[in-house]
Backbone as numpy.savetxt, mean C-alpha at the origin, in Angstrom:
# Nx Ny Nz CAx CAy CAz Cx Cy Cz
19.49 -4.66 4.77 19.43 -3.38 5.46 18.34 -3.43 6.53
18.70 -3.08 7.73 17.72 -3.10 8.81 16.72 -1.95 8.64
15.56 -2.13 9.24 14.50 -1.13 9.07 14.94 0.22 9.63
15.67 0.23 10.72 16.07 1.51 11.32 17.16 2.23 10.53
17.61 1.64 9.43 18.58 2.29 8.55 17.91 2.81 7.27
16.62 2.63 7.17 15.93 2.88 5.92 15.12 4.19 5.91
14.83 4.61 4.67 13.84 5.67 4.41 12.67 5.01 3.70
11.51 5.08 4.30 10.33 4.37 3.81 9.28 5.37 3.34
8.85 5.23 2.11 7.80 6.08 1.55 6.51 5.28 1.46
5.44 5.82 2.03 4.12 5.18 1.97 3.18 6.11 1.22
2.68 5.67 0.07 1.71 6.50 -0.65 0.35 6.38 0.03
-0.39 7.48 0.03 -1.64 7.48 0.79 -1.37 7.24 2.26
-0.30 7.87 2.76 0.19 7.54 4.11 -0.42 8.35 5.24
-1.39 9.20 4.94 -1.90 10.09 5.99 -3.08 9.52 6.76
-3.71 8.45 6.25 -4.91 7.94 6.93 -5.05 6.44 6.69
-5.94 5.83 7.48 -6.24 4.41 7.30 -5.03 3.52 7.42
-4.95 2.53 6.53 -3.82 1.60 6.53 -2.51 2.34 6.34
-2.49 3.35 5.49 -1.26 4.10 5.26 -0.72 4.71 6.54
-1.58 5.31 7.33 -1.17 5.91 8.59 -0.62 4.86 9.56
-1.30 3.72 9.65 -0.82 2.65 10.54 0.52 2.10 10.06
0.72 2.06 8.75 2.00 1.58 8.21 3.12 2.56 8.52
2.84 3.84 8.38 3.82 4.87 8.75 4.20 4.72 10.22
3.21 4.56 11.09 3.47 4.43 12.52 4.30 3.18 12.82
4.02 2.10 12.13 4.74 0.85 12.37 6.21 1.00 11.99
6.49 1.60 10.85 7.89 1.80 10.45 8.59 2.79 11.37
7.90 3.86 11.76 8.50 4.83 12.67 8.81 4.19 14.02
7.94 3.32 14.47 8.15 2.61 15.74 9.44 1.79 15.70
9.78 1.27 14.53 10.98 0.45 14.39 12.22 1.28 14.04
12.06 2.60 14.03 13.22 3.48 13.85 13.48 3.95 12.45
12.61 3.65 11.51 12.81 4.09 10.13 12.49 5.58 9.99
13.10 6.19 9.00 12.69 7.52 8.57 11.52 7.32 7.60
10.49 8.15 7.70 9.28 7.89 6.93 8.84 9.11 6.13
8.35 8.83 4.92 7.81 9.85 4.03 6.31 9.62 3.95
5.54 10.58 4.45 4.08 10.48 4.46 3.56 11.16 3.19
3.27 10.37 2.19 2.68 10.94 0.98 1.18 11.13 1.17
0.67 12.26 0.68 -0.77 12.50 0.73 -1.17 13.23 -0.53
-2.46 13.20 -0.83 -3.01 13.91 -2.00 -3.91 15.05 -1.53
-4.95 14.71 -0.77 -5.88 15.71 -0.27 -5.81 15.93 1.24
-5.37 14.92 1.99 -5.48 14.95 3.46 -4.28 15.61 4.11
-4.08 16.89 3.81 -2.91 17.60 4.33 -2.92 17.68 5.85
-4.07 18.00 6.43 -4.15 18.17 7.87 -3.76 16.89 8.60
-4.28 15.76 8.14 -3.94 14.48 8.78 -2.47 14.14 8.60
-1.93 14.45 7.42 -0.51 14.17 7.16 0.38 14.99 8.09
0.06 16.25 8.27 0.87 17.12 9.13 0.74 16.72 10.60
-0.45 16.29 11.00 -0.63 15.81 12.37 0.23 14.57 12.62
0.27 13.67 11.65 1.06 12.46 11.79 2.55 12.79 11.82
2.98 13.70 10.98 4.38 14.13 10.99 4.75 14.73 12.34
3.87 15.55 12.89 4.12 16.17 14.19 4.22 15.11 15.28
3.41 14.10 15.18 3.42 13.01 16.16 4.73 12.24 16.14
5.30 12.05 14.94 6.52 11.25 14.80 7.77 12.09 15.06
7.78 13.33 14.56 8.93 14.21 14.78 9.83 14.32 13.55
11.11 14.55 13.80 12.05 14.85 12.71 12.31 13.67 11.79
11.96 12.47 12.21 12.15 11.30 11.37 11.02 11.13 10.35
10.19 12.15 10.21 9.08 12.08 9.25 9.01 13.37 8.45
8.58 13.23 7.20 8.28 14.37 6.36 6.98 14.07 5.62
6.12 15.07 5.51 4.84 14.92 4.80 4.97 15.63 3.45
4.71 14.92 2.37 4.86 15.47 1.02 3.63 15.19 0.19
3.12 16.24 -0.42 1.95 16.08 -1.29 2.39 15.68 -2.69
1.70 14.70 -3.26 1.91 14.31 -4.65 0.78 13.41 -5.08
0.32 13.62 -6.29 -0.64 12.72 -6.91 0.17 11.60 -7.55
0.02 10.39 -7.03 0.86 9.28 -7.51 0.64 8.99 -8.99
-0.46 9.46 -9.55 -0.73 9.25 -10.97 0.07 10.20 -11.86
0.72 11.19 -11.25 1.45 12.21 -11.98 2.96 11.95 -11.87
3.56 11.60 -12.99 4.98 11.21 -13.01 5.88 12.30 -12.44
5.67 13.54 -12.85 6.54 14.63 -12.42 6.39 14.91 -10.93
5.18 14.86 -10.42 4.97 15.09 -8.99 5.67 14.01 -8.16
5.61 12.79 -8.62 6.26 11.68 -7.89 7.78 11.84 -7.92
8.32 12.20 -9.07 9.76 12.43 -9.17 10.20 13.53 -8.20
9.41 14.61 -8.15 9.74 15.71 -7.24 9.67 15.28 -5.79
8.69 14.45 -5.45 8.55 13.95 -4.08 9.79 13.16 -3.66
10.29 12.32 -4.53 11.48 11.53 -4.20 12.70 12.44 -4.01
12.82 13.47 -4.83 13.93 14.41 -4.67 13.84 15.14 -3.34
12.64 15.58 -2.97 12.45 16.28 -1.70 12.77 15.39 -0.51
12.36 14.12 -0.58 12.65 13.19 0.50 14.15 12.98 0.65
14.83 12.84 -0.49 16.28 12.63 -0.47 16.99 13.84 0.13
16.54 15.03 -0.22 17.15 16.24 0.30 16.91 16.39 1.81
15.72 16.03 2.25 15.38 16.19 3.67 16.18 15.22 4.54
16.25 13.96 4.14 16.93 12.95 4.96 18.40 12.77 4.60
18.82 13.38 3.49 20.19 13.23 3.00 20.54 11.77 2.72
19.56 11.02 2.32 19.74 9.65 1.86 18.50 9.25 1.05
18.66 8.30 0.14 17.55 7.97 -0.75 16.49 7.10 -0.08
15.31 7.11 -0.66 14.26 6.17 -0.28 14.74 4.76 -0.55
14.52 3.86 0.40 14.94 2.46 0.23 13.76 1.50 0.14
12.61 1.91 0.68 11.41 1.06 0.64 10.22 1.91 0.19
9.44 1.34 -0.73 8.23 1.98 -1.22 7.04 1.09 -0.88
6.03 1.67 -0.25 4.77 0.96 0.00 3.70 1.64 -0.84
3.24 0.95 -1.88 2.22 1.50 -2.78 0.84 1.19 -2.21
0.30 2.18 -1.50 -0.94 2.00 -0.76 -2.07 2.92 -1.20
-1.76 3.97 -1.97 -2.74 5.00 -2.30 -3.99 4.41 -2.95
-5.14 4.88 -2.49 -6.44 4.45 -3.02 -7.20 5.71 -3.41
-7.54 5.82 -4.68 -8.15 7.05 -5.20 -9.64 6.83 -5.45
-10.45 7.68 -4.83 -11.89 7.74 -5.12 -12.59 6.39 -5.02
-12.43 5.75 -3.87 -13.10 4.46 -3.69 -13.49 4.26 -2.24
-14.69 3.71 -2.04 -15.15 3.31 -0.71 -15.79 1.93 -0.81
-15.60 1.15 0.24 -16.19 -0.19 0.28 -17.64 -0.07 0.76
-18.50 0.23 -0.18 -19.91 0.43 0.12 -20.72 -0.59 -0.69
-21.11 -1.71 -0.08 -21.80 -2.76 -0.83 -23.20 -2.37 -1.30
-23.76 -1.32 -0.73 -25.11 -0.90 -1.12 -25.09 -0.03 -2.36
-24.20 0.96 -2.40 -24.21 1.91 -3.51 -23.23 1.58 -4.63
-22.51 0.47 -4.52 -21.57 0.11 -5.58 -22.30 -0.12 -6.90
-21.60 0.07 -8.00 -22.18 -0.15 -9.32 -22.16 -1.63 -9.66
-23.28 -2.11 -10.23 -23.32 -3.52 -10.64 -22.84 -3.65 -12.08
-22.92 -4.86 -12.61 -22.37 -5.15 -13.93 -23.01 -4.32 -15.04
-24.28 -3.94 -14.87 -24.96 -3.17 -15.90 -24.64 -1.68 -15.82
-24.08 -1.23 -14.70 -23.83 0.20 -14.49 -22.36 0.58 -14.59
-21.47 -0.35 -14.25 -20.05 -0.03 -14.20 -19.56 0.40 -15.58
-18.72 1.41 -15.62 -18.21 1.91 -16.90 -16.71 1.67 -17.01
-16.21 1.75 -18.23 -14.77 1.60 -18.42 -14.02 2.72 -17.70
-14.62 3.90 -17.63 -14.00 5.00 -16.91 -13.79 4.66 -15.43
-14.74 3.92 -14.84 -14.59 3.49 -13.44 -13.38 2.58 -13.29
-13.22 1.65 -14.24 -12.06 0.77 -14.21 -10.77 1.58 -14.35
-10.78 2.54 -15.25 -9.58 3.34 -15.49 -9.13 4.10 -14.25
-10.08 4.62 -13.48 -9.73 5.35 -12.26 -8.92 4.47 -11.32
-9.38 3.23 -11.12 -8.68 2.33 -10.21 -7.38 1.78 -10.79
-7.35 1.54 -12.09 -6.11 1.10 -12.72 -5.05 2.19 -12.67
-5.48 3.44 -12.85 -4.55 4.57 -12.76 -3.96 4.65 -11.35
-4.79 4.43 -10.36 -4.33 4.49 -8.97 -3.38 3.34 -8.66
-3.79 2.12 -8.98 -3.00 0.94 -8.61 -1.76 0.76 -9.47
-1.94 0.73 -10.78 -0.84 0.37 -11.67 0.02 1.58 -12.04
-0.62 2.63 -12.51 0.17 3.80 -12.88 0.87 4.39 -11.67
0.17 4.44 -10.54 0.79 4.96 -9.33 2.01 4.16 -8.92
1.89 2.84 -8.94 3.03 1.98 -8.57 4.16 2.11 -9.58
3.82 2.21 -10.85 4.85 2.37 -11.88 5.63 3.67 -11.66
4.92 4.75 -11.36 5.59 6.03 -11.14 6.53 6.00 -9.95
6.10 5.40 -8.84 6.97 5.37 -7.66 8.18 4.48 -7.90
7.97 3.34 -8.55 9.10 2.44 -8.81 10.12 3.12 -9.72
9.64 3.76 -10.77 10.57 4.42 -11.69 11.30 5.58 -11.02
10.65 6.24 -10.06 11.31 7.32 -9.34 12.40 6.79 -8.40
12.15 5.64 -7.79 13.11 5.08 -6.84 14.18 4.22 -7.45
13.96 3.76 -8.67 14.83 2.75 -9.26 16.29 3.17 -9.42
16.60 4.38 -9.87 18.02 4.74 -10.00 18.79 4.60 -8.69
18.21 5.06 -7.58 18.90 4.92 -6.29 18.96 3.47 -5.84
17.89 2.72 -6.07 17.89 1.30 -5.72 19.05 0.58 -6.41
19.21 0.85 -7.70 20.27 0.19 -8.45 21.65 0.62 -7.95
21.77 1.89 -7.63 23.07 2.41 -7.19 23.51 1.78 -5.88
22.57 1.61 -4.93 22.95 1.06 -3.63 22.80 -0.46 -3.58
22.21 -1.05 -4.62 22.05 -2.50 -4.67 21.03 -3.03 -3.68
20.03 -2.20 -3.40 19.01 -2.59 -2.41 17.73 -1.81 -2.70
16.61 -2.49 -2.57 15.32 -1.83 -2.66 14.22 -2.77 -2.23
13.21 -2.22 -1.59 12.05 -3.00 -1.18 10.79 -2.30 -1.68
9.99 -3.03 -2.44 8.74 -2.51 -2.97 7.62 -3.42 -2.47
6.63 -2.82 -1.81 5.51 -3.58 -1.25 4.23 -2.96 -1.76
3.50 -3.72 -2.56 2.24 -3.26 -3.14 1.07 -3.77 -2.30
0.09 -2.93 -2.10 -1.06 -3.31 -1.27 -2.19 -3.81 -2.15
-2.57 -5.06 -1.92 -3.63 -5.70 -2.70 -4.89 -5.92 -1.87
-5.61 -6.97 -2.21 -6.83 -7.32 -1.50 -7.11 -8.81 -1.68
-7.79 -9.40 -0.69 -8.20 -10.80 -0.84 -9.43 -10.94 -1.73
-10.00 -9.82 -2.14 -11.25 -9.88 -2.92 -11.07 -10.46 -4.31
-9.86 -10.36 -4.88 -9.72 -10.93 -6.22 -9.58 -12.45 -6.16
-9.36 -13.00 -4.98 -9.38 -14.45 -4.82 -10.73 -14.93 -4.29
-11.39 -14.05 -3.57 -12.69 -14.41 -2.99 -13.60 -13.19 -3.04
-14.18 -12.88 -4.23 -14.95 -11.65 -4.39 -16.34 -11.73 -3.76
-16.36 -11.73 -2.45 -17.64 -11.84 -1.74 -18.55 -10.65 -2.05
-17.95 -9.52 -2.39 -18.68 -8.37 -2.91 -18.03 -8.01 -4.23
-18.82 -7.85 -5.28 -18.28 -7.61 -6.62 -17.96 -6.13 -6.83
-16.86 -5.70 -6.20 -16.36 -4.34 -6.48 -15.54 -4.43 -7.77
-16.21 -4.35 -8.90 -15.60 -4.69 -10.18 -14.32 -3.92 -10.47
-14.38 -2.61 -10.35 -13.24 -1.77 -10.73 -12.06 -1.95 -9.78
-12.33 -1.91 -8.48 -11.28 -2.04 -7.48 -10.62 -3.41 -7.53
-11.43 -4.45 -7.54 -10.90 -5.81 -7.49 -10.09 -6.14 -8.74
-10.56 -5.71 -9.89 -9.83 -5.96 -11.13 -8.48 -5.26 -11.13
-8.45 -4.03 -10.62 -7.18 -3.30 -10.58 -6.17 -3.98 -9.67
-6.65 -4.56 -8.57 -5.73 -5.24 -7.64 -5.27 -6.58 -8.20
-6.12 -7.24 -8.97 -5.67 -8.47 -9.65 -4.57 -8.13 -10.65
-4.74 -7.03 -11.36 -3.70 -6.58 -12.29 -2.41 -6.24 -11.55
-2.56 -5.69 -10.34 -1.38 -5.31 -9.56 -0.54 -6.53 -9.19
-1.16 -7.67 -9.02 -0.38 -8.88 -8.72 0.48 -9.27 -9.92
-0.08 -9.20 -11.13 0.72 -9.47 -12.32 1.86 -8.46 -12.45
1.56 -7.21 -12.20 2.57 -6.15 -12.21 3.67 -6.46 -11.20
3.28 -6.86 -10.00 4.23 -7.19 -8.93 5.19 -8.28 -9.37
4.68 -9.32 -9.96 5.52 -10.47 -10.32 6.42 -10.18 -11.50
5.96 -9.39 -12.44 6.84 -8.98 -13.53 7.99 -8.12 -13.01
7.68 -7.17 -12.13 8.72 -6.32 -11.56 9.70 -7.15 -10.72
9.18 -8.10 -9.96 10.05 -8.95 -9.14 11.03 -9.72 -10.02
10.54 -10.22 -11.14 11.39 -11.00 -12.04 12.51 -10.15 -12.63
12.18 -8.93 -13.02 13.18 -8.09 -13.67 14.14 -7.43 -12.70
13.65 -7.02 -11.53 14.44 -6.19 -10.64 15.25 -6.97 -9.60
15.00 -8.26 -9.49 15.74 -9.06 -8.51 17.24 -9.01 -8.71
17.67 -8.89 -9.95 19.11 -8.87 -10.25 19.82 -7.67 -9.62
19.06 -6.67 -9.23 19.64 -5.47 -8.63 19.52 -5.45 -7.10
19.11 -6.55 -6.52 18.93 -6.60 -5.07 17.62 -6.00 -4.61
16.65 -5.95 -5.51 15.35 -5.35 -5.22 14.30 -6.45 -5.11
13.52 -6.45 -4.05 12.41 -7.39 -3.95 11.10 -6.63 -4.15
10.14 -7.33 -4.74 8.82 -6.74 -5.02 7.76 -7.74 -4.58
6.96 -7.36 -3.61 5.95 -8.26 -3.07 4.62 -7.52 -2.90
3.59 -8.30 -2.59 2.26 -7.75 -2.36 1.75 -8.25 -1.02
1.05 -7.38 -0.31 0.36 -7.77 0.92 -1.12 -7.48 0.70
-1.95 -8.50 0.84 -3.38 -8.37 0.56 -4.19 -8.59 1.83
-4.88 -7.55 2.25 -5.72 -7.66 3.43 -7.14 -8.02 3.06
-7.90 -8.35 4.07 -9.34 -8.45 3.91 -9.95 -7.09 4.18
-11.23 -7.05 4.41 -11.88 -5.80 4.76 -11.39 -5.38 6.14
-10.79 -4.21 6.22 -10.17 -3.77 7.46 -11.16 -3.02 8.33
-11.09 -3.25 9.61 -11.99 -2.61 10.57 -11.14 -1.79 11.56
-11.06 -0.49 11.31 -11.90 0.33 10.45 -10.99 1.32 9.75
-11.27 1.64 8.52 -10.58 2.71 7.81 -11.63 3.62 7.19
-11.18 4.76 6.64 -12.12 5.65 5.97 -12.82 4.94 4.83
-12.05 4.13 4.09 -12.60 3.44 2.93 -13.63 2.39 3.32
-13.49 1.80 4.50 -14.42 0.74 4.92 -15.52 1.24 5.84
-15.56 2.55 6.08 -16.53 3.09 7.04 -17.97 2.97 6.58
-18.18 2.78 5.27 -19.54 2.62 4.75 -20.05 1.19 4.88
-19.18 0.28 5.30 -19.56 -1.12 5.44 -20.38 -1.32 6.70
-21.47 -2.05 6.58 -22.36 -2.24 7.72 -21.79 -3.22 8.73
-22.29 -3.13 9.95 -21.88 -4.07 10.99 -22.28 -5.50 10.62
-23.38 -5.65 9.86 -23.81 -6.98 9.43 -22.77 -7.64 8.54
-22.16 -6.86 7.65 -21.12 -7.41 6.78 -19.90 -7.79 7.59
-19.49 -6.91 8.51 -18.35 -7.24 9.36 -18.65 -8.50 10.20
-19.87 -8.62 10.68 -20.23 -9.80 11.48 -20.16 -11.07 10.66
-20.56 -10.98 9.40 -20.48 -12.15 8.51 -19.03 -12.56 8.30
-18.16 -11.58 8.08 -16.73 -11.87 7.90 -16.16 -12.51 9.16
-16.48 -11.93 10.29 -15.95 -12.45 11.55 -16.39 -13.88 11.81
-17.64 -14.20 11.50 -18.15 -15.54 11.77 -17.58 -16.60 10.84
-17.11 -16.18 9.65 -16.60 -17.15 8.67 -15.08 -17.17 8.58
-14.41 -16.41 9.44 -12.95 -16.33 9.44 -12.40 -17.15 10.61
-11.36 -17.99 10.37 -10.83 -18.82 11.45 -10.50 -18.08 12.74
-9.96 -16.87 12.64 -9.62 -16.12 13.85 -10.82 -15.42 14.47
-11.98 -15.52 13.79 -13.24 -14.97 14.30 -13.16 -13.46 14.57
-12.44 -12.74 13.72 -12.36 -11.30 13.84 -12.00 -10.70 12.49
-12.42 -9.45 12.29 -11.98 -8.71 11.11 -10.56 -8.19 11.37
-9.77 -8.11 10.32 -8.39 -7.69 10.46 -8.32 -6.20 10.77
-7.46 -5.87 11.71 -7.22 -4.48 12.09 -6.11 -3.90 11.21
-6.17 -2.62 10.84 -5.12 -2.04 10.00 -3.72 -2.21 10.56
-3.56 -2.14 11.89 -2.20 -2.26 12.42 -1.66 -3.69 12.32
-2.57 -4.67 12.22 -2.12 -6.05 12.00 -1.57 -6.22 10.59
-2.23 -5.59 9.63 -1.74 -5.64 8.26 -0.43 -4.87 8.14
-0.32 -3.75 8.83 0.90 -2.95 8.79 2.11 -3.75 9.29
1.91 -4.54 10.33 3.01 -5.34 10.86 3.48 -6.38 9.84
2.55 -6.92 9.04 2.94 -7.87 8.00 3.75 -7.18 6.90
3.42 -5.93 6.61 4.16 -5.17 5.62 5.62 -5.01 6.04
5.84 -4.82 7.34 7.20 -4.66 7.85 8.09 -5.85 7.49
7.52 -7.04 7.49 8.31 -8.24 7.20 9.05 -8.12 5.87
8.36 -7.65 4.84 8.96 -7.61 3.51 10.06 -6.56 3.40
10.05 -5.56 4.28 11.10 -4.54 4.28 12.26 -4.92 5.19
12.08 -5.94 6.01 13.08 -6.31 7.01 14.07 -7.32 6.46
15.21 -7.52 7.15 16.16 -8.56 6.72 15.55 -9.95 6.69
14.51 -10.21 7.48 13.89 -11.53 7.50 13.22 -11.86 6.17
12.84 -10.84 5.41 12.17 -11.07 4.13 13.09 -10.97 2.93
14.39 -11.00 3.15 15.34 -10.71 2.08 15.33 -11.71 0.92
14.89 -12.95 1.17 14.88 -13.97 0.12 13.49 -14.18 -0.48
12.56 -13.29 -0.17 11.18 -13.44 -0.64 10.88 -12.36 -1.67
10.45 -12.76 -2.85 10.05 -11.78 -3.86 9.00 -12.40 -4.78
8.16 -11.55 -5.34 7.10 -12.00 -6.24 5.95 -12.68 -5.55
5.82 -12.48 -4.23 4.81 -13.20 -3.47 3.63 -12.29 -3.09
2.50 -12.93 -2.84 1.31 -12.23 -2.36 0.92 -12.84 -1.02
1.12 -12.09 0.05 0.79 -12.56 1.39 -0.60 -12.07 1.75
-1.51 -13.01 1.99 -2.88 -12.66 2.36 -2.98 -12.56 3.88
-3.37 -11.39 4.35 -3.46 -11.14 5.79 -4.92 -10.80 6.09
-5.70 -11.83 6.39 -7.14 -11.62 6.59 -7.73 -12.57 7.65
-6.86 -13.06 8.55 -7.33 -13.95 9.59 -7.66 -15.34 9.11
-7.24 -15.68 7.90 -7.46 -17.03 7.37 -8.71 -17.20 6.53
-9.39 -16.10 6.22 -10.61 -16.21 5.40 -10.30 -16.81 4.03
-9.22 -16.33 3.42 -8.75 -16.89 2.15 -7.46 -17.64 2.42
-7.44 -18.91 2.11 -6.26 -19.73 2.31 -5.70 -20.10 0.93
-4.53 -19.51 0.61 -3.95 -19.67 -0.72 -2.61 -20.40 -0.61
């Protein structure tokens, strides 16, 4: 299925990488669902910018019923089901190397917050979309990871662990759902310059990344968004269970 025939839902789609991903899919002619939790104003501004091919819907991805309702609303608005899910939502986290909790301070509750966001959120969206995916024999699921679990240059314990778990989740889902024409992949960026989540990162840290990366630059959110498009496009139809690292070559896997 070509991108311009699809309905694409991006969780956490109102800002940062989510916003750039929405714009990238809209640019290619897709209908887009801008999921948001708190950022209503930004979501509505983005919807206004795109026009009738976009709808902004509030839902906490950690809440099964809210996610189910969001999928129903999207189906009613576009009169066709969601075909691609981008699990991008990030709850209560900033890339702040100064104020992050170290090994003696981090709590299990901190881990749970990120696991709920990454794993439970992805599980809820997949389960909401799965009946339609099976019925039409097509589905694209793209989970957003990080290069930090392969190269933890900063020990963001809770965030990095949740994204490592998301890779295992991705591959299990890919194995089970492939029989229905559904692919499940992960796209892992480096520290993006600039998003709300990375705004606390100092220029010194960005300079260090740029100097040690083959492309000599920090990855821009729209560059990562373009890589996400690949997995939803016909060109990615034979790829599943993979983790594509998009960080200018800092991590070579």
